[in-house]
Coordinates of C-alpha atoms and ligand atoms in Angstrom, one line a residue:
X16 CA -19.7 78.6 -116.0
X17 CA -22.9 76.7 -114.7
X18 CA -23.6 76.0 -111.1
X19 CA -26.2 73.3 -111.8
X20 CA -25.0 69.9 -110.6
X21 CA -23.6 67.8 -113.5
X22 CA -25.1 64.6 -114.7
X23 CA -22.6 61.7 -114.7
X24 CA -22.9 58.2 -115.8
X25 CA -20.7 55.4 -114.3
X26 CA -19.1 53.1 -116.9
X27 CA -18.0 49.8 -115.2
X28 CA -19.9 49.0 -111.9
X29 CA -17.3 46.8 -110.4
X30 CA -15.3 47.2 -107.2
X31 CA -13.9 50.7 -108.0
X32 CA -16.9 51.8 -110.0
X33 CA -19.2 51.1 -107.2
X34 CA -17.3 53.3 -104.8
X35 CA -17.3 56.2 -107.4
X36 CA -20.9 55.7 -107.8
X37 CA -21.8 55.9 -104.3
X38 CA -19.6 59.0 -103.9
X39 CA -21.4 60.8 -106.8
X40 CA -24.8 59.7 -105.4
X41 CA -24.3 60.7 -101.9
X42 CA -21.1 62.8 -101.3
X43 CA -20.6 65.1 -104.2
X44 CA -23.0 68.0 -104.2
X45 CA -22.1 69.4 -107.7
X46 CA -22.8 66.0 -109.3
X47 CA -25.7 63.7 -109.7
X48 CA -25.4 59.9 -110.5
X49 CA -27.6 60.0 -113.6
X50 CA -27.0 56.4 -114.8
X51 CA -24.9 53.2 -114.8
X52 CA -23.4 51.5 -117.8
X53 CA -22.0 48.0 -117.8
X54 CA -21.6 45.1 -120.1
X55 CA -23.0 43.1 -117.2
X56 CA -26.5 44.4 -116.8
X57 CA -27.4 42.4 -113.7
X58 CA -24.4 44.0 -111.8
X59 CA -25.3 47.3 -112.9
X60 CA -29.0 47.0 -112.0
X61 CA -28.0 45.7 -108.6
X62 CA -25.8 48.6 -108.0
X63 CA -28.6 51.0 -109.4
X64 CA -31.1 49.5 -106.9
X65 CA -28.8 50.1 -104.0
X66 CA -28.0 53.8 -105.0
X67 CA -31.5 54.7 -106.2
X68 CA -30.4 55.2 -109.9
X69 CA -32.9 54.0 -112.5
X70 CA -31.0 54.6 -115.7
X71 CA -29.2 51.4 -116.2
X72 CA -27.9 50.3 -119.7
X73 CA -25.5 48.1 -121.4
X74 CA -25.9 50.1 -124.7
X75 CA -23.2 52.8 -125.0
X76 CA -25.2 54.7 -127.5
X77 CA -28.0 55.4 -125.1
X78 CA -25.3 57.5 -123.2
X79 CA -23.7 59.4 -126.0
X80 CA -27.0 60.2 -127.5
X81 CA -28.7 61.5 -124.3
X82 CA -28.7 65.3 -124.2
X83 CA -28.7 65.5 -120.4
X84 CA -25.5 63.5 -119.7
X85 CA -22.5 65.8 -119.1
X86 CA -19.9 63.3 -118.5
X87 CA -18.8 59.7 -117.6
X88 CA -16.7 58.1 -114.9
X89 CA -14.9 55.1 -116.4
X90 CA -13.8 52.2 -114.0
X91 CA -14.0 49.4 -116.6
X92 CA -10.9 47.0 -117.0
X93 CA -7.9 48.9 -118.2
X94 CA -7.8 47.4 -121.7
X95 CA -10.9 49.2 -122.5
X96 CA -10.1 52.6 -121.1
X97 CA -8.7 54.4 -124.1
X98 CA -11.4 53.4 -126.7
X99 CA -14.1 54.2 -124.3
X100 CA -12.6 57.6 -123.4
X101 CA -12.1 58.5 -126.9
X102 CA -15.6 57.5 -128.0
X103 CA -17.3 59.5 -125.2
X104 CA -15.1 62.6 -126.0
X105 CA -15.8 62.4 -129.7
X106 CA -19.4 62.4 -128.7
X107 CA -19.4 65.3 -126.5
X108 CA -19.1 63.8 -123.1
X109 CA -16.4 64.9 -120.5
X110 CA -14.3 62.0 -119.3
X111 CA -12.9 60.9 -115.9
X112 CA -11.0 57.7 -116.4
X113 CA -9.4 55.5 -114.0
X114 CA -5.8 54.6 -114.4
X115 CA -4.1 53.5 -116.6
X116 CA -5.6 55.8 -119.3
X117 CA -4.5 53.2 -122.0
X118 CA -2.0 50.5 -122.5
X119 CA -0.1 52.1 -125.3
X120 CA 1.2 55.7 -125.6
X121 CA -0.5 56.0 -129.1
X122 CA -4.0 55.3 -127.7
X123 CA -3.5 58.0 -125.0
X124 CA -2.3 60.5 -127.5
X125 CA -5.4 59.7 -129.6
X126 CA -7.5 60.2 -126.6
X127 CA -5.9 63.5 -125.6
X128 CA -6.2 64.8 -129.0
X129 CA -10.0 64.0 -129.0
X130 CA -10.4 65.8 -125.6
X131 CA -8.5 68.8 -127.0
X132 CA -10.7 68.9 -130.2
X133 CA -13.8 68.6 -128.1
X134 CA -12.6 71.2 -125.5
X135 CA -13.8 68.9 -122.8
X136 CA -12.2 67.8 -119.5
X137 CA -10.3 64.4 -119.6
X138 CA -9.2 63.7 -116.1
X139 CA -7.2 60.7 -114.9
X140 CA -7.8 58.8 -111.6
X141 CA -4.5 59.5 -110.0
X142 CA -6.2 59.9 -106.6
X143 CA -3.1 60.4 -104.5
X144 CA -2.7 63.9 -105.8
X145 CA -6.1 64.7 -103.9
X146 CA -4.9 63.2 -100.7
X147 CA -4.3 65.9 -98.0
X148 CA -0.8 64.8 -97.1
X149 CA 0.3 64.5 -100.5
X150 CA -1.3 67.8 -101.7
X151 CA 0.3 69.6 -98.6
X152 CA 3.7 68.1 -99.6
X153 CA 3.3 69.4 -103.2
X154 CA 2.5 72.9 -101.8
X155 CA 5.6 72.8 -99.5
X156 CA 7.8 71.7 -102.5
X157 CA 6.3 74.6 -104.5
X158 CA 7.1 77.1 -101.7
X159 CA 10.7 75.9 -101.6
X160 CA 10.4 74.5 -98.1
X161 CA 12.7 71.5 -98.6
X162 CA 14.9 73.1 -101.2
X163 CA 15.6 71.1 -104.4
X164 CA 14.4 67.5 -104.4
X165 CA 17.5 65.0 -104.3
X166 CA 16.0 61.7 -103.3
X167 CA 12.2 60.6 -103.6
X168 CA 10.4 57.4 -102.8
X169 CA 7.0 56.2 -103.3
X170 CA 5.6 52.8 -102.3
X171 CA 2.3 50.8 -102.7
X172 CA 1.7 47.6 -100.8
X173 CA -1.7 45.9 -101.2
X174 CA -3.3 44.5 -98.0
X175 CA -2.7 40.8 -97.4
X176 CA -3.8 38.0 -97.6
X177 CA -3.8 38.6 -101.4
X178 CA -6.9 37.1 -102.8
X179 CA -6.3 37.7 -106.6
X180 CA -6.1 35.0 -109.1
X181 CA -2.6 35.4 -110.6
X182 CA -3.6 33.2 -113.7
X183 CA -6.3 35.8 -114.5
X184 CA -4.8 39.2 -114.0
X185 CA -3.1 40.4 -117.0
X186 CA 0.8 40.2 -117.3
X187 CA 2.6 43.4 -116.2
X188 CA -0.3 44.5 -114.1
X189 CA 2.0 45.6 -111.3
X190 CA 3.5 48.3 -113.6
X191 CA 0.4 49.2 -115.6
X192 CA -2.1 49.4 -112.7
X193 CA -0.2 49.4 -109.3
X194 CA 3.1 51.3 -109.8
X195 CA 1.6 53.7 -112.2
X196 CA 0.2 55.6 -109.1
X197 CA 3.8 55.9 -107.7
X198 CA 5.3 57.0 -111.1
X199 CA 2.6 59.8 -111.3
X200 CA 3.3 60.8 -107.8
X201 CA 7.1 61.0 -108.3
X202 CA 6.6 63.0 -111.5
X203 CA 4.2 65.3 -109.8
X204 CA 6.4 65.9 -106.8
X205 CA 9.6 66.5 -108.8
X206 CA 7.8 69.0 -111.0
X207 CA 9.5 70.2 -114.2
X208 CA 12.0 67.4 -114.2
X209 CA 12.3 64.6 -116.9
X210 CA 13.1 61.0 -116.2
X211 CA 16.2 60.0 -118.1
X212 CA 16.8 56.5 -116.8
X213 CA 14.6 53.6 -115.6
X214 CA 15.7 50.3 -114.1
X215 CA 13.2 47.7 -112.8
X216 CA 13.6 44.5 -111.0
X217 CA 10.6 42.3 -110.2
X218 CA 9.7 38.8 -109.1
X219 CA 6.7 36.6 -108.1
X220 CA 7.3 36.1 -104.4
X221 CA 3.6 36.2 -103.2
X222 CA 2.6 33.6 -105.6
X223 CA 5.8 32.0 -107.0
X224 CA 3.7 29.1 -108.5
X225 CA 2.5 31.7 -111.1
X226 CA 5.8 33.1 -112.2
X227 CA 6.2 30.8 -115.2
X228 CA 2.9 32.2 -116.3
X229 CA 4.4 35.8 -116.4
X230 CA 3.0 36.9 -113.1
X231 CA 4.9 39.5 -110.9
X232 CA 3.9 40.7 -107.6
X233 CA 6.9 42.4 -106.1
X234 CA 8.8 45.2 -107.9
X235 CA 11.3 47.8 -107.2
X236 CA 12.1 50.6 -109.7
X237 CA 14.9 53.3 -109.8
X238 CA 14.4 56.4 -111.8
X239 CA 17.0 59.1 -112.5
X240 CA 15.8 62.6 -113.2
X241 CA 17.4 65.3 -115.4
X242 CA 17.5 67.7 -112.3
X243 CA 19.9 65.3 -110.5
X244 CA 17.3 63.7 -108.3
X245 CA 17.1 60.0 -107.9
X246 CA 13.9 58.0 -107.0
X247 CA 12.7 54.6 -106.0
X248 CA 9.2 53.2 -106.4
X249 CA 8.1 49.9 -105.0
X250 CA 5.1 47.7 -105.0
X251 CA 4.1 44.6 -103.3
X252 CA 0.7 42.6 -103.6
X253 CA 0.5 41.5 -100.2
X254 CA 1.5 43.3 -96.9
X255 CA 0.0 41.3 -94.2
X256 CA -0.2 44.2 -91.9
X257 CA -2.5 46.3 -94.1
X258 CA -2.7 48.7 -97.1
X259 CA 0.3 50.7 -97.1
X260 CA 0.9 53.9 -99.3
X261 CA 3.8 56.2 -98.5
X262 CA 6.1 58.7 -100.1
X263 CA 9.0 60.8 -99.1
X264 CA 11.0 63.6 -100.6
X265 CA 14.5 64.5 -99.2
X266 CA 15.6 67.9 -100.6
X267 CA 18.5 70.3 -100.0
X268 CA 16.8 72.0 -97.1
X269 CA 14.6 69.3 -95.6
X270 CA 12.4 66.3 -96.0
X271 CA 8.6 65.5 -96.5
X272 CA 6.9 62.4 -95.6
X273 CA 3.4 61.4 -96.6
X274 CA 1.2 58.5 -95.6
X275 CA 0.8 56.4 -92.5
X276 CA -0.1 52.8 -92.3
X277 CA -1.7 53.6 -88.8
X278 CA -5.5 54.2 -89.1
X279 CA -5.5 56.7 -86.2
X280 CA -3.0 58.1 -83.7
X281 CA -4.4 55.8 -81.0
X282 CA -1.9 53.2 -79.9
X283 CA -2.8 50.5 -77.5
X284 CA -0.2 49.6 -74.9
X285 CA -0.7 46.4 -73.0
X286 CA 1.2 43.5 -71.5
X287 CA 2.3 42.4 -75.1
X288 CA 3.6 45.9 -76.1
X289 CA 2.2 48.7 -78.2
X290 CA -0.4 48.1 -81.1
X291 CA -1.8 50.2 -83.9
X292 CA -4.9 49.7 -86.1
X293 CA -3.8 49.7 -89.7
X294 CA -5.6 50.6 -93.0
X295 CA -7.1 47.6 -94.8
X296 CA -8.6 49.1 -98.0
X297 CA -7.9 51.7 -100.6
X298 CA -11.5 53.0 -100.3
X299 CA -10.8 53.6 -96.6
X300 CA -7.4 55.2 -96.8
X301 CA -8.2 57.3 -99.8
X302 CA -11.8 58.0 -99.0
X303 CA -11.5 61.8 -99.0
X304 CA -9.1 61.8 -102.1
X305 CA -11.5 59.7 -104.1
X306 CA -14.4 62.1 -103.4
X307 CA -12.1 65.2 -104.0
X308 CA -11.0 64.0 -107.4
X309 CA -14.6 63.4 -108.7
X310 CA -15.7 66.8 -107.2
X311 CA -12.9 68.4 -109.1
X312 CA -14.0 66.7 -112.4
X313 CA -17.5 68.0 -111.8
X314 CA -16.1 71.4 -111.1
X315 CA -14.1 71.1 -114.4
X316 CA -17.3 70.4 -116.3
X317 CA -19.1 73.4 -114.8
X318 CA -16.3 75.9 -115.2
X319 CA -14.6 74.6 -118.3
X320 CA -11.3 74.7 -116.5
X321 CA -9.4 71.4 -115.6
X322 CA -7.3 71.2 -112.6
X323 CA -6.7 67.5 -112.2
X324 CA -4.2 65.2 -114.0
X325 CA -4.7 65.1 -117.7
X326 CA -3.8 63.1 -120.8
X327 CA -0.1 64.3 -120.6
X328 CA 0.3 63.1 -117.1
X329 CA -1.2 59.7 -118.2
X330 CA 1.2 59.6 -121.0
X331 CA 4.3 60.2 -118.8
X332 CA 3.3 57.8 -116.1
X333 CA 2.5 55.0 -118.8
X334 CA 5.9 55.7 -120.4
X335 CA 7.6 54.9 -117.2
X336 CA 5.6 51.6 -117.0
X337 CA 6.6 50.7 -120.4
X338 CA 10.3 51.4 -119.7
X339 CA 10.0 49.1 -116.7
X340 CA 8.8 46.3 -118.9
X341 CA 11.5 47.0 -121.4
X342 CA 14.0 46.9 -118.4
X343 CA 12.7 43.6 -117.0
X344 CA 12.8 42.1 -120.5
X345 CA 16.4 43.3 -121.3
X346 CA 17.7 43.1 -117.7
X347 CA 19.2 46.5 -118.3
X348 CA 18.4 50.2 -117.4
X349 CA 16.5 52.0 -120.1
X350 CA 17.5 55.5 -121.3
X351 CA 14.3 57.7 -121.5
X352 CA 13.1 61.3 -122.1
X353 CA 9.9 61.3 -120.1
Ligands
LIG8 N1 -7.3 54.6 -108.3 C1 -7.4 53.6 -107.4 O1 -6.9 53.5 -106.4 C2 -8.0 52.2 -108.1 C3 -8.2 51.2 -107.2 C4 -8.8 50.0 -107.7 C5 -9.0 49.9 -109.1 N2 -8.7 51.0 -109.9 C6 -8.9 50.8 -111.3 O2 -10.2 50.7 -111.7 C7 -10.5 50.0 -112.9 C8 -11.5 48.9 -112.5 O3 -11.0 48.2 -111.5 P1 -11.9 47.2 -110.6 O4 -11.1 46.6 -109.6 O5 -13.1 48.0 -110.2 O6 -12.5 46.2 -111.7 P2 -13.7 45.1 -111.6 O7 -13.4 44.0 -112.5 O8 -14.2 44.9 -110.2 O9 -14.9 45.9 -112.4 C9 -14.9 46.1 -113.8 C10 -16.3 46.4 -114.3 O10 -16.3 46.8 -115.6 C11 -17.4 46.1 -116.2 N3 -16.8 46.1 -117.7 C12 -16.1 45.2 -118.4 N4 -15.9 45.5 -119.6 C13 -16.6 46.7 -119.8 C14 -16.8 47.6 -121.0 N5 -16.3 47.3 -122.0 N6 -17.7 48.7 -120.7 C15 -18.3 48.9 -119.5 N7 -18.0 48.1 -118.5 C16 -17.2 47.1 -118.6 C17 -17.4 44.7 -115.6 O11 -18.5 44.0 -116.0 C18 -17.1 45.1 -114.2 O12 -18.5 45.4 -113.5 C19 -9.1 49.4 -113.2 O13 -8.6 50.2 -114.2 C20 -8.3 49.6 -111.9 O14 -6.9 49.8 -112.2 C21 -8.2 52.1 -109.4

């Protein structure tokens, strides 16, 4: 156990990575932003200048060979996650990796094995677990406050107007990168239960012109668990009223609700009726959760004890994403043991 702040390097200085780097630089007392690695050196330099970080590189071996670097925070595109994670773990660096941890179950298994062999933290960016409302709900379920879960729901709606290019984002992104948060949330809230059945329906309703290209931007998924519970997960790339992430668990003794599209509990009443401000970005709604998860990663490096979501959690959530893809392709429900 050491109390010295840990030295972290950001890997991937894009939208999410910049948010993580800023948090590490200014909001996390037990971590230090030691460096930034990106294939796009110019982007990394610009971020480094803004945050006062001078160790900027596009050479991965400069990180793995540096004795003072304790760990990395990976926010590169999903297709690189597993290889990068495994490489850093094999070279003695702890890894925090954004979701999804990989795009196949085999690569997550290999990365988890590398983490185990190295005895190092390997934490996945399932940030909802660190949000106050979601964490409180989990505690209530564990106390038995709502009895046994019977029906669960989790939803993610990105804020509109949606500015993505459907011809550039990889096929199945809605399952690999969006709903994977909801799948982790549902598995985590319905602890110790296995998913036995998955059924997904999806469409391109936001950008119907891209459907023939394989683009999907609206999806609803049903899950059946072996403790009898039934769950629904849904995602939409374009909610014109703002960023909307909510969940609910109805149990034999009560119900828990998490998330609120309203930014504050101030409502403005005027001649037109009542109005609320709504959340517009993930970095706002989950500001404290994003910070808490990296703080927990730094804690894990210091104490040698990981508390955050790990390779097994990544594997289970991805297995549901893959079952969804199978369900879309077959048009049928998929029997699972997840
Ligand atoms: N947890 C969340 O709420 C949340 C929110 C947004 C994004 N994400 C995840 O974060 C990841 C990044 O998303 P983003 O929106 O920031 O993407 P982005 O495209 O904005 O940024 C990716 C960055 O990675 C760099 N890069 C590309 N290949 C690389 C490589 N091999 N090694 C190092 N750097 C490389 C790019 O130059 C770019 O700077 C994705 O996996 C996404 O799912 C998570």
